[in-house]
XYZ file of C-alpha atoms in Angstrom:
757
model
C -6.859 15.853 -7.027
C -7.693 12.632 -6.034
C -7.528 9.306 -8.003
C -7.845 5.715 -7.508
C -7.574 4.336 -4.105
C -10.183 5.437 -1.614
C -8.364 7.722 0.805
C -5.052 8.766 -0.602
C -5.820 11.256 -3.337
C -3.583 11.269 -6.146
C -0.974 9.381 -4.357
C -2.663 6.111 -4.973
C -2.402 6.719 -8.631
C 1.164 7.938 -8.451
C 2.351 4.935 -6.855
C 1.396 2.256 -9.264
C -1.494 3.451 -11.486
C -3.459 0.047 -10.594
C -5.469 -1.156 -7.979
C -3.833 -4.451 -8.614
C -0.483 -3.002 -7.060
C -2.064 -1.628 -4.091
C -0.616 -2.716 -0.809
C -1.917 -0.091 1.720
C -5.543 -0.561 2.439
C -7.461 -0.377 5.545
C -7.571 3.448 5.979
C -5.685 4.492 9.029
C -2.222 5.636 9.893
C -1.484 2.203 11.604
C -2.341 -0.516 9.177
C -0.650 -1.167 5.912
C 0.329 -4.454 4.550
C 3.947 -4.052 4.642
C 5.604 -5.955 7.361
C 4.723 -4.799 10.954
C 2.463 -2.123 9.417
C -0.555 -3.799 10.377
C -1.370 -2.565 14.089
C -4.170 -0.274 13.871
C -6.906 1.338 16.117
C -10.007 -1.053 16.797
C -12.732 -0.232 14.391
C -11.692 3.210 13.654
C -10.959 3.806 10.155
C -9.956 6.968 8.308
C -12.615 7.629 5.861
C -12.192 8.437 2.112
C -14.281 11.591 2.537
C -16.653 13.144 0.186
C -14.562 15.237 -2.546
C -11.311 13.910 -0.999
C -9.304 10.620 -0.383
C -7.827 10.520 3.080
C -5.915 7.433 2.416
C -2.550 6.668 3.415
C -1.270 4.410 1.084
C -4.477 2.553 1.190
C -2.677 1.734 1.444
C -1.410 1.465 2.258
C 0.064 0.495 3.678
C -1.059 -0.626 3.890
C -1.648 -1.797 1.896
C -0.269 -5.222 0.527
C 0.413 -5.463 -3.303
C -0.377 -7.264 -6.290
C -1.600 -10.554 -6.658
C -3.451 -13.230 -8.652
C -4.879 -16.702 -8.361
C -2.545 -19.534 -8.444
C -3.015 -22.342 -10.845
C -1.544 -25.947 -11.025
C -2.212 -26.018 -14.748
C 0.954 -26.809 -16.708
C 1.584 -24.760 -19.933
C 2.003 -26.350 -23.319
C 0.374 -29.599 -22.378
C -2.493 -31.262 -24.341
C -5.976 -30.870 -22.689
C -6.919 -34.069 -21.302
C -10.320 -35.715 -21.229
C -12.992 -34.229 -18.551
C -12.569 -37.252 -16.556
C -8.661 -36.904 -16.368
C -9.359 -33.290 -15.665
C -11.523 -34.145 -12.913
C -8.977 -36.786 -11.601
C -6.059 -34.311 -11.761
C -7.875 -31.606 -10.105
C -8.792 -34.056 -7.343
C -5.233 -35.104 -6.889
C -3.987 -31.568 -6.843
C -6.634 -30.613 -4.376
C -5.676 -33.484 -2.145
C -2.151 -32.590 -2.311
C -2.962 -29.042 -1.321
C -5.049 -29.973 1.567
C -2.118 -32.411 2.824
C 0.438 -29.916 2.522
C -1.707 -27.309 4.244
C -2.389 -29.649 7.095
C 1.120 -30.441 7.439
C 2.360 -26.830 7.587
C -0.562 -26.105 10.101
C 0.815 -28.957 12.392
C 4.207 -27.841 11.985
C 3.448 -24.408 13.216
C 1.324 -25.598 15.951
C 4.225 -27.556 17.239
C 6.882 -24.684 16.724
C 4.713 -21.869 17.992
C 4.970 -22.729 21.605
C 8.748 -21.733 21.443
C 7.626 -18.092 20.867
C 4.616 -18.055 23.043
C 5.946 -16.379 26.148
C 7.834 -13.767 24.066
C 4.873 -12.977 21.728
C 2.632 -12.406 25.028
C 5.141 -10.146 26.204
C 5.339 -8.071 22.906
C 1.439 -7.953 22.693
C 1.197 -6.513 26.006
C 3.907 -3.803 25.139
C 1.969 -3.069 21.943
C -1.422 -2.784 23.575
C -0.074 -0.479 26.172
C 1.315 1.908 23.353
C -1.787 1.509 21.581
C -3.695 3.127 24.625
C -2.016 6.572 23.790
C -4.137 6.751 20.693
C -1.276 8.185 18.394
C -3.748 8.788 15.566
C -5.402 11.998 15.026
C -9.364 12.001 14.920
C -10.934 10.564 11.683
C -11.611 13.315 9.267
C -14.926 15.058 9.067
C -17.242 15.673 5.987
C -18.429 19.189 6.298
C -21.428 20.394 4.429
C -22.355 23.941 5.541
C -23.592 23.315 9.203
C -23.714 19.681 9.021
C -20.646 17.542 10.171
C -20.581 13.766 9.046
C -18.005 11.422 10.593
C -17.270 7.603 11.185
C -16.331 5.857 14.305
C -16.732 2.244 15.321
C -18.681 1.172 12.362
C -21.227 3.986 12.677
C -21.755 7.056 10.713
C -22.711 10.166 12.671
C -24.331 13.597 11.985
C -23.467 16.584 14.087
C -23.807 20.405 13.853
C -20.563 22.275 13.340
C -21.029 24.536 16.172
C -23.114 22.189 18.361
C -22.479 20.040 21.407
C -20.190 17.061 20.367
C -22.187 14.753 22.469
C -25.336 15.688 20.453
C -25.223 13.677 17.445
C -27.495 11.429 15.287
C -26.729 8.014 13.958
C -27.179 7.797 10.325
C -25.692 4.233 9.618
C -24.614 1.020 11.645
C -22.617 -1.788 10.235
C -23.961 -4.025 13.008
C -27.638 -3.027 12.895
C -27.722 -3.616 9.244
C -26.080 -7.023 9.465
C -22.596 -6.038 8.091
C -20.919 -6.632 11.397
C -17.657 -8.225 9.835
C -17.224 -5.158 7.416
C -15.515 -1.830 7.785
C -16.569 1.386 6.121
C -14.081 2.199 3.291
C -15.716 5.384 1.750
C -18.457 7.945 2.053
C -20.109 10.053 -0.468
C -22.748 12.702 0.423
C -24.993 14.050 -2.332
C -24.812 17.747 -2.914
C -28.243 18.267 -1.412
C -27.436 15.821 1.428
C -30.686 13.820 0.727
C -28.547 10.674 0.019
C -25.492 9.057 1.539
C -23.516 6.182 -0.418
C -21.133 3.910 1.879
C -18.676 1.362 0.694
C -18.379 -1.710 2.940
C -15.582 -4.105 2.763
C -14.895 -7.376 4.652
C -11.587 -7.958 6.146
C -11.371 -11.279 4.546
C -12.364 -10.439 1.076
C -11.397 -7.935 -1.421
C -15.088 -7.612 -2.575
C -16.799 -4.139 -1.339
C -20.530 -3.574 -1.336
C -22.138 0.067 -1.716
C -25.068 0.989 0.435
C -27.035 4.021 -0.514
C -29.076 5.521 2.655
C -31.967 7.906 2.035
C -31.371 10.426 4.706
C -33.847 12.338 6.914
C -35.432 12.047 10.343
C -35.374 8.235 9.838
C -32.619 7.325 7.483
C -33.504 4.130 5.260
C -31.573 1.929 2.804
C -32.525 2.924 -0.626
C -30.237 0.408 -2.493
C -27.535 -2.074 -2.173
C -25.111 -2.497 -4.991
C -22.529 -5.404 -4.870
C -18.911 -5.638 -6.096
C -18.397 -1.856 -6.157
C -14.932 -0.106 -6.232
C -15.261 3.710 -6.542
C -18.340 5.903 -6.814
C -19.298 9.598 -6.918
C -22.432 11.687 -6.970
C -22.700 13.511 -10.260
C -26.130 15.460 -9.003
C -28.198 15.123 -6.020
C -30.031 12.052 -7.295
C -27.464 10.568 -9.963
C -24.616 8.315 -8.824
C -21.781 6.964 -11.058
C -19.875 4.008 -9.831
C -17.451 1.199 -10.935
C -17.798 -2.536 -10.650
C -14.745 -4.762 -9.780
C -14.918 -8.528 -10.245
C -11.988 -10.977 -10.311
C -9.482 -8.222 -9.237
C -10.459 -6.210 -12.332
C -12.297 -2.857 -12.550
C -13.460 -2.249 -16.146
C -17.159 -1.052 -16.134
C -18.662 2.378 -15.211
C -22.488 2.563 -14.379
C -24.874 5.364 -13.799
C -27.898 4.594 -11.409
C -30.528 7.468 -10.643
C -32.765 7.966 -7.710
C -35.456 10.191 -9.385
C -39.142 8.968 -9.611
C -37.979 6.810 -12.641
C -35.208 4.919 -11.111
C -32.892 3.145 -13.661
C -29.318 1.885 -14.008
C -27.239 1.661 -17.353
C -23.848 1.002 -18.394
C -21.884 4.107 -19.307
C -18.466 2.910 -20.013
C -16.649 -0.362 -20.701
C -12.712 -0.724 -20.916
C -11.733 -3.534 -23.325
C -7.888 -3.704 -22.579
C -7.087 -6.197 -19.722
C -3.996 -3.887 -18.811
C -6.311 -0.920 -17.853
C -8.231 -0.541 -14.551
C -11.047 1.854 -14.179
C -11.972 4.335 -11.503
C -14.191 7.543 -10.854
C -13.187 10.908 -9.438
C -14.983 14.135 -8.905
C -13.304 17.224 -9.534
C -12.639 19.673 -6.511
C -15.055 22.096 -7.651
C -17.584 19.290 -8.646
C -17.882 20.417 -12.311
C -16.845 17.111 -13.801
C -16.595 13.589 -12.956
C -13.616 11.956 -14.417
C -13.630 8.377 -15.662
C -9.965 7.349 -15.502
C -8.806 4.387 -17.408
C -5.062 3.424 -16.261
C -2.376 0.931 -16.837
C 0.837 1.071 -15.216
C 2.357 3.182 -18.154
C -0.611 4.874 -19.939
C -3.826 6.827 -18.889
C -7.000 7.994 -20.693
C -9.663 10.302 -19.102
C -13.446 10.963 -19.897
C -15.523 13.794 -18.341
C -18.882 13.660 -17.401
C -20.459 17.190 -16.976
C -22.165 17.199 -13.590
C -24.570 20.033 -14.913
C -25.660 17.307 -17.727
C -25.025 13.904 -16.100
C -27.025 12.165 -18.737
C -24.843 13.163 -21.680
C -22.272 10.880 -23.068
C -18.858 11.128 -21.485
C -16.323 13.297 -23.512
C -12.827 12.154 -24.104
C -9.958 14.542 -23.015
C -7.152 12.931 -25.013
C -6.879 9.547 -26.412
C -4.461 7.215 -24.817
C -1.002 7.444 -25.796
C 1.596 4.673 -25.025
C 3.693 5.885 -22.285
C 1.742 9.127 -21.356
C 0.028 9.058 -17.994
C -2.464 11.927 -17.124
C -4.961 12.960 -14.750
C -7.350 15.805 -14.424
C -8.575 18.698 -12.220
C -10.748 21.689 -13.187
C -10.492 25.355 -12.435
C -12.234 28.214 -14.283
C -13.301 26.494 -17.322
C -9.702 25.202 -17.721
C -8.429 21.530 -17.234
C -5.376 21.345 -15.104
C -3.532 18.039 -16.205
C -1.000 16.055 -14.137
C 1.021 14.319 -16.920
C 4.257 12.628 -17.919
C 3.872 14.174 -21.582
C 6.917 15.672 -22.773
C 10.593 15.252 -21.825
C 11.855 14.326 -19.272
C 9.104 11.763 -18.780
C 8.397 12.828 -15.031
C 5.189 14.645 -13.877
C 4.402 18.074 -15.000
C 1.347 20.203 -14.293
C -0.198 21.470 -17.574
C -3.391 23.200 -18.541
C -5.810 23.344 -21.348
C -9.206 24.904 -22.179
C -12.173 22.581 -21.542
C -13.522 23.011 -25.097
C -10.181 22.273 -26.613
C -8.400 19.663 -24.321
C -6.206 17.762 -26.709
C -2.609 17.159 -26.125
C -1.770 19.806 -28.743
C -3.093 22.523 -26.572
C -1.618 21.618 -23.191
C 0.546 24.326 -21.807
C 3.398 24.024 -19.082
C 2.276 25.431 -15.740
C 4.949 23.722 -13.422
C 7.626 20.955 -13.966
C 9.275 18.887 -11.108
C 12.973 19.052 -10.592
C 15.114 16.009 -11.391
C 14.821 13.120 -9.020
C 11.692 14.618 -7.304
C 8.750 12.559 -6.518
C 5.361 14.051 -6.640
C 3.379 12.448 -3.581
C 0.205 14.161 -3.782
C -1.640 17.250 -5.269
C -4.476 19.166 -3.926
C -6.244 22.044 -5.867
C -8.102 24.996 -4.524
C -10.023 27.807 -5.925
C -6.666 30.149 -6.128
C -3.862 27.779 -5.428
C -2.419 24.289 -6.116
C -0.531 22.509 -3.523
C 1.933 19.901 -4.501
C 3.567 17.520 -2.065
C 7.288 16.482 -2.781
C 9.961 14.261 -2.072
C 13.580 15.063 -3.179
C 16.513 13.088 -1.588
C 14.505 11.923 1.348
C 13.316 15.301 2.526
C 9.583 16.449 2.102
C 8.776 19.835 0.527
C 5.476 21.913 -0.376
C 5.303 23.690 -3.716
C 2.381 26.148 -3.407
C 1.192 27.505 -6.894
C -0.664 30.671 -6.626
C -2.987 31.383 -9.720
C -3.509 34.898 -8.725
C 0.259 36.126 -8.376
C 1.553 33.382 -10.757
C 4.296 32.414 -8.321
C 5.527 29.347 -6.678
C 6.452 29.110 -2.972
C 8.488 26.269 -1.970
C 8.450 25.171 1.761
C 10.902 22.654 3.202
C 9.164 20.590 5.958
C 10.845 19.352 9.287
C 13.798 17.050 8.624
C 12.425 14.081 10.526
C 9.308 13.828 8.385
C 9.057 11.096 6.123
C 5.348 10.900 4.968
C 2.450 13.215 4.249
C -1.092 12.434 5.056
C -3.371 14.903 3.291
C -6.510 15.947 5.133
C -9.983 16.370 3.760
C -10.814 19.826 2.243
C -14.519 19.638 1.081
C -14.582 23.195 0.029
C -12.064 24.049 -2.675
C -12.391 27.991 -1.562
C -11.012 27.249 1.746
C -7.793 29.355 2.536
C -5.913 26.793 4.496
C -4.475 23.415 3.579
C -4.368 20.734 6.311
C -2.021 17.677 6.448
C -0.195 15.573 8.681
C 3.624 14.517 8.899
C 4.767 11.246 10.231
C 7.737 8.796 10.129
C 8.020 5.112 11.320
C 8.915 6.279 14.835
C 7.189 9.876 14.950
C 3.374 9.788 15.740
C 1.314 11.994 13.313
C 1.535 15.749 13.714
C -0.947 18.121 12.127
C 0.195 21.116 10.107
C -1.660 24.001 8.394
C -0.477 25.962 5.402
C -2.252 29.441 5.174
C -2.478 30.795 1.564
C -3.368 34.335 3.040
C -0.461 34.400 5.594
C 1.945 32.431 3.478
C 3.107 30.441 6.455
C 3.247 26.925 7.888
C 1.727 26.240 11.393
C 2.287 23.261 13.679
C -1.284 22.598 15.061
C -1.425 21.756 18.822
C -1.328 18.173 19.415
C -1.778 15.960 22.554
C 1.536 15.444 24.242
C 2.726 11.751 23.718
C 3.711 10.391 27.154
C 6.554 8.422 25.688
C 10.340 10.028 25.305
C 12.180 8.625 22.420
C 15.671 9.923 21.629
C 15.572 8.743 18.004
C 18.173 9.801 15.698
C 17.444 9.819 11.700
C 20.504 9.352 9.364
C 19.999 9.427 5.497
C 22.716 7.723 3.760
C 23.634 6.858 0.037
C 24.924 3.358 -1.068
C 26.894 2.984 -4.084
C 25.257 0.165 -6.104
C 26.985 -2.241 -8.587
C 26.666 0.375 -11.537
C 27.688 3.191 -9.097
C 24.119 4.468 -8.794
C 23.653 6.228 -5.473
C 20.840 4.467 -3.615
C 19.113 6.297 -0.678
C 18.650 4.742 2.890
C 16.864 6.025 5.738
C 18.182 4.829 9.292
C 16.530 5.148 12.697
C 18.146 4.434 16.004
C 18.392 5.399 19.500
C 20.675 8.031 20.220
C 21.459 6.550 23.691
C 22.498 3.270 22.050
C 26.079 2.464 22.470
C 28.066 -0.160 20.374
C 25.619 0.005 17.495
C 27.490 -2.792 15.687
C 26.138 -5.150 18.290
C 22.459 -3.991 17.935
C 19.766 -5.938 15.927
C 19.193 -4.420 12.519
C 15.899 -4.707 10.649
C 16.163 -3.722 7.074
C 13.102 -2.893 4.937
C 12.693 -3.388 1.196
C 9.985 -3.137 -1.566
C 11.128 -1.969 -4.888
C 8.321 -2.391 -7.373
C 5.425 -0.674 -9.336
C 6.944 2.619 -8.454
C 5.522 2.586 -4.971
C 7.601 4.010 -2.011
C 8.350 2.084 0.969
C 5.578 2.762 3.637
C 7.199 5.181 6.284
C 4.179 6.127 8.140
C 4.048 5.905 11.944
C 3.869 2.396 13.515
C 3.644 1.655 17.257
C 5.971 -1.740 16.796
C 8.661 0.528 15.244
C 8.756 2.989 18.207
C 8.938 -0.237 20.556
C 11.856 -1.551 18.562
C 13.677 1.839 18.726
C 13.122 1.892 22.262
C 14.459 -1.593 22.837
C 17.703 -0.708 20.946
C 16.989 -1.793 17.392
C 18.268 -0.102 14.272
C 15.600 0.311 11.525
C 16.837 0.806 7.837
C 14.604 1.504 4.826
C 16.421 0.789 1.538
C 14.706 2.823 -1.244
C 15.979 0.816 -4.214
C 15.207 1.059 -7.785
C 11.899 -0.312 -8.861
C 10.240 1.898 -6.074
C 9.121 5.355 -6.882
C 11.252 7.395 -4.110
C 13.223 9.461 -6.786
C 10.442 9.729 -9.288
C 9.259 7.868 -12.383
C 12.524 7.292 -13.913
C 13.693 5.395 -10.630
C 10.810 3.061 -11.128
C 11.670 2.564 -14.878
C 15.342 1.862 -13.958
C 14.178 -1.381 -11.623
C 11.457 -2.912 -13.662
C 11.208 -5.455 -16.432
C 14.716 -5.951 -17.983
C 16.213 -3.775 -14.939
C 14.874 -5.870 -11.998
C 18.300 -7.215 -11.055
C 19.490 -3.477 -10.397
C 17.060 -3.427 -7.318
C 18.631 -6.583 -6.201
C 22.233 -4.878 -6.496
C 20.877 -1.961 -4.639
C 19.635 -3.977 -1.820
C 23.016 -5.704 -1.347
C 24.945 -2.443 -1.484
C 22.545 -0.882 1.143
C 23.050 -3.933 3.599
C 26.894 -3.953 2.961
C 27.079 -0.179 3.591
C 25.272 -0.373 6.888
C 27.474 -3.122 8.248
C 30.591 -1.104 6.947
C 29.567 2.050 8.875
C 28.870 -0.039 12.017
C 25.280 -0.348 12.109
C 24.985 -4.007 13.315
C 26.449 -6.941 11.590
C 25.204 -9.973 9.573
C 24.363 -12.331 12.623
C 22.361 -9.505 14.005
C 20.580 -8.520 10.732
C 17.020 -9.193 9.702
C 15.184 -8.478 6.424
C 11.381 -7.623 6.054
C 9.350 -7.422 3.028
C 5.812 -8.021 1.853
C 4.074 -9.096 -1.338
C 6.235 -8.021 -4.471
C 9.007 -7.030 -2.104
C 9.444 -10.778 -1.493
C 10.916 -10.854 -5.066
C 14.129 -8.950 -4.014
C 14.070 -10.246 -0.562
C 14.049 -13.945 -1.711
C 16.497 -13.223 -4.474
C 19.058 -11.860 -1.889
C 18.526 -15.092 0.258
C 19.735 -16.948 -2.881
C 22.643 -14.728 -3.985
C 23.741 -13.474 -0.657
C 22.499 -15.435 2.336
C 25.531 -14.526 4.373
C 24.474 -10.988 4.884
C 21.421 -11.802 7.167
C 20.629 -14.021 9.764
C 16.760 -14.054 9.487
C 13.796 -12.953 7.240
C 10.212 -12.134 7.560
C 7.838 -12.353 4.631
C 4.191 -11.392 4.467
C 2.198 -12.722 1.590
C 5.442 -12.798 -0.758
C 5.536 -12.834 -4.479
C 8.326 -15.668 -4.881
C 7.360 -17.329 -8.177
C 7.630 -14.647 -10.860
C 8.231 -16.894 -13.887
C 5.591 -19.491 -13.545
C 2.965 -16.750 -12.624
C 3.886 -14.546 -15.643
C 3.675 -17.677 -17.865
C -0.069 -18.083 -17.066
C -2.144 -15.509 -19.073
C -5.254 -16.979 -17.814
C -4.649 -15.522 -14.471
C -6.606 -12.215 -13.705
C -3.599 -10.018 -13.409
C -0.870 -11.453 -15.604
C -1.429 -9.400 -18.617
C -1.832 -6.189 -16.687
C 1.608 -6.706 -14.976
C 3.487 -7.444 -17.994
C 4.514 -3.614 -18.038
C 6.130 -4.552 -14.522
C 7.863 -7.798 -15.046
C 7.913 -8.379 -18.769
C 6.144 -10.968 -21.058
C 8.211 -14.423 -20.912
C 5.804 -16.294 -23.369
C 6.567 -13.661 -26.009
C 10.174 -12.870 -25.517
C 12.619 -15.762 -24.704
C 15.386 -13.263 -23.305
C 12.654 -12.207 -20.949
C 11.996 -15.464 -19.776
C 15.820 -16.120 -19.368
C 15.992 -12.893 -17.421
C 13.178 -13.522 -14.942
C 14.627 -17.036 -14.370
C 17.933 -15.236 -13.188
C 16.227 -13.796 -10.336
C 13.112 -15.292 -9.629
C 13.419 -16.758 -5.785
C 11.761 -20.009 -6.486
C 13.726 -20.840 -9.435
C 17.005 -20.185 -7.794
C 16.807 -21.898 -4.599
C 19.722 -23.932 -4.267
C 21.656 -26.157 -1.385
C 23.301 -23.755 0.821
C 23.134 -22.407 4.146
C 20.009 -20.076 4.106
C 18.793 -17.472 6.793
C 15.682 -18.501 9.176
C 12.683 -17.363 7.351
C 9.115 -16.779 8.772
C 6.488 -16.344 6.243
C 2.714 -15.476 7.001
C -0.001 -16.307 4.174
C -3.482 -16.047 4.160
C -5.960 -18.703 3.138
C -8.342 -16.015 1.673
C -5.589 -14.134 -0.344
C -6.765 -13.772 -3.682
C -3.458 -12.181 -4.978
C -0.992 -14.480 -3.653
C -2.730 -17.771 -2.725
C -1.338 -20.219 -0.292
C -0.615 -22.809 -2.879
C 2.426 -21.005 -4.412
C 3.852 -19.975 -0.959
C 3.545 -23.812 0.041
C 5.676 -24.903 -2.915
C 8.338 -22.253 -2.009
C 8.506 -23.063 1.640
C 8.984 -26.906 0.841
C 11.571 -26.352 -1.793
C 13.306 -23.825 0.633
C 13.281 -26.090 3.483
C 14.576 -29.172 1.522
C 17.487 -27.216 0.394
C 18.451 -25.953 3.651
C 18.222 -29.454 5.308
C 20.270 -31.030 2.207
C 23.002 -28.336 2.991
C 22.942 -29.178 6.830
C 22.995 -32.836 6.281
C 26.035 -32.372 3.747
C 27.823 -30.312 6.100
C 27.196 -32.786 8.981
C 28.822 -35.639 6.708
C 31.799 -33.478 6.193
C 32.206 -32.343 9.742
C 32.177 -36.235 10.830
C 34.790 -36.815 8.194
C 37.258 -33.968 9.252
C 36.512 -34.766 12.950
C 35.661 -31.181 13.555
C 32.912 -30.159 15.837
C 31.542 -26.658 15.081
C 27.875 -25.660 15.629
C 25.992 -27.124 12.764
C 23.336 -24.324 12.465
C 20.136 -25.319 10.706
C 17.704 -22.333 9.843
C 14.076 -22.339 10.949
C 11.867 -22.197 7.923
C 8.267 -21.451 9.210
C 5.120 -20.967 7.431
C 2.361 -19.302 9.433
C -0.852 -19.818 7.497
C -3.845 -17.363 8.687
C -7.439 -18.673 8.348
C -8.552 -15.016 8.575
C -7.362 -11.771 6.849
C -6.702 -11.338 3.261
C -3.775 -9.462 1.083
C -5.160 -6.141 2.086
C -6.882 -6.210 5.418
C -7.017 -7.963 8.744
C -8.799 -7.183 11.897
C -7.044 -5.473 14.582
C -6.656 -8.697 16.825
C -5.241 -10.793 13.922
C -2.910 -7.858 13.212
C -1.538 -7.572 16.744
C -0.964 -11.153 16.894
C 0.842 -11.359 13.666
C 3.250 -8.459 14.289
C 3.803 -9.999 17.797
C 4.760 -13.294 16.198
C 7.113 -12.062 13.694
C 9.060 -9.786 16.331
C 9.140 -12.809 18.798
C 10.586 -14.854 15.951
C 13.231 -12.149 15.145
C 14.167 -11.785 18.868
C 14.771 -15.506 18.996
C 16.620 -15.786 15.790
C 18.905 -12.701 16.400
C 19.469 -13.566 19.828
C 18.027 -10.283 21.198
C 17.356 -10.553 24.824
C 16.862 -7.072 26.149
C 13.184 -6.496 25.845
C 11.659 -4.607 28.725
C 10.783 -7.933 30.474
C 14.285 -9.437 30.236
C 14.368 -13.100 29.025
C 15.272 -15.370 31.920
C 17.576 -17.140 29.397
C 19.106 -16.138 25.995
C 20.496 -18.151 23.429
């Protein structure tokens, strides 16, 4: 069952229920938009295959998170004349350009100090990349034909033929899309047409190209601003359009003799985001309209694609549901009923209303549903419980449920494409931040799990995985996953990198990253804090950390770091914090409330001004995100609450850790303007504190080391909130690690530094 983001299946919807909150994009195991997750193979992207989504938390990693346009407009002011507006706009633009130029010059001056170490780290990561940890891109199998993508081209080969004997069906470069990557592929049922989504790395806009296949494939049609699409029949394509970060219209276009395109569905509520999914048996297309808390699904019968869509169940506030189909019954994954966690239910197609939903399977308490795949006689559910991964295999024939606990080292699933719902085997990959993907197969016939043969990785890492529970302020137990080298001694002296997110019900991305493996080999400790607001322990875990509960996530993070130090995992002067996008809220808040716990922080496109953003309803995502942050315009208590933790609002004159922030000029979700304001205010507060401390030192005739933090902003001309090229990603990760090594005084990289601070 696959919904929303291309390539992850159900996971995409379960982790946020809106494209606006996605942070995992470019579809492969190595890039996501959380910190240090962006290393990825050169022009080799895992496809969102026909009938399936192979994403990983497209992302996804990857993929970063919500954002919106920044506006300098002041709320509550009278509207000035057009002349004054133009003058104000010109002044604002000039100020922005001056600040931007100043920060770029500042980074140019500072970057020299990290140049040598950045170069060494890049060389190490490039060497690791040669091992090609990722498994091959998934294939789309149609009978004897196999379709696959590689280096921006789509190829066709025979299932039993020579691997070298392939036909090229599509090339991004030949058709003038050299700066784009292939995001999704859909093959029509009779294989006469192929629809491909192309996305630029510097924009969130995607273009759908429809190819007419044959001896000489030709471009049949090009549709701009397309998000999701599915073939209803051999020559009828449904698709959604995405504009200004919103997706609210569904169109149908035909490739018959009488070609035409018409609007099929429009979503009127700005909180909802629309996408399309084809059920595994290809009986229905589902038009899915989701907010972060509520769903509504309409069915298009693929046997009668010109009929009006049929409503499954009218939206009910607080009820999320998604649809699959089998044997004239709808299988409904929903939060309906108590407790408000996911359950699998079913109802007849002819009477699909909520009053007819019957329970098939309910999750245990504090269990996270990661993904679900429907087969002709089985349903496979991918689950997380207390940090461990499980499979629950439901047999529709024997009416039994088989639970399989997966290897303890595994932290992430990656479901593979299964175009044929009648297959007898379910394939998937398991991974962790320091374990390359391993392929597994579950056989329905044999009722067993088989580890597939994989290429031996020529790297030996004695990595130990530890799972801890930290007691938060209200005594809630918060999970932490820790990785370190078993050969490391005196762990309290080792550098510690702490990861946090805690928003939108999205889990921390814990898929394999080459840079994580490198850090473990160099003696670092990696810690992942699964704080409230994320989704690691189910929907209630998210609910307990959003809106008026946001401070709980901050308390959780503080408790996690304190526990790590108490147990001997590093110490404050060797500890760094990493976060991206909405993760910047908790990371920035911790810097204001407890700066003594960490020495450095690296933020990637961070969300640091919650209050001003949520006060501006004209921005494209503000109304949609009120379900996550609250509505300060309508509720004064909400306004005061947001102000109590908002990073930008609570900067004060005190000693701050060093901070490295990466931002993107082309980022539509977190524009550079807001990040510039945050950096200016933070730097001033840190310098004011250093100045006051310096005067006190002179007065008391004491001469201690008066440490001044480095507040650095690196503004990238290329890249966007969700995607960057291989080269840009590599450079960014190397700069981050070089900064952290300097700030934490780490001097034991493979090529030993000649001098250490």
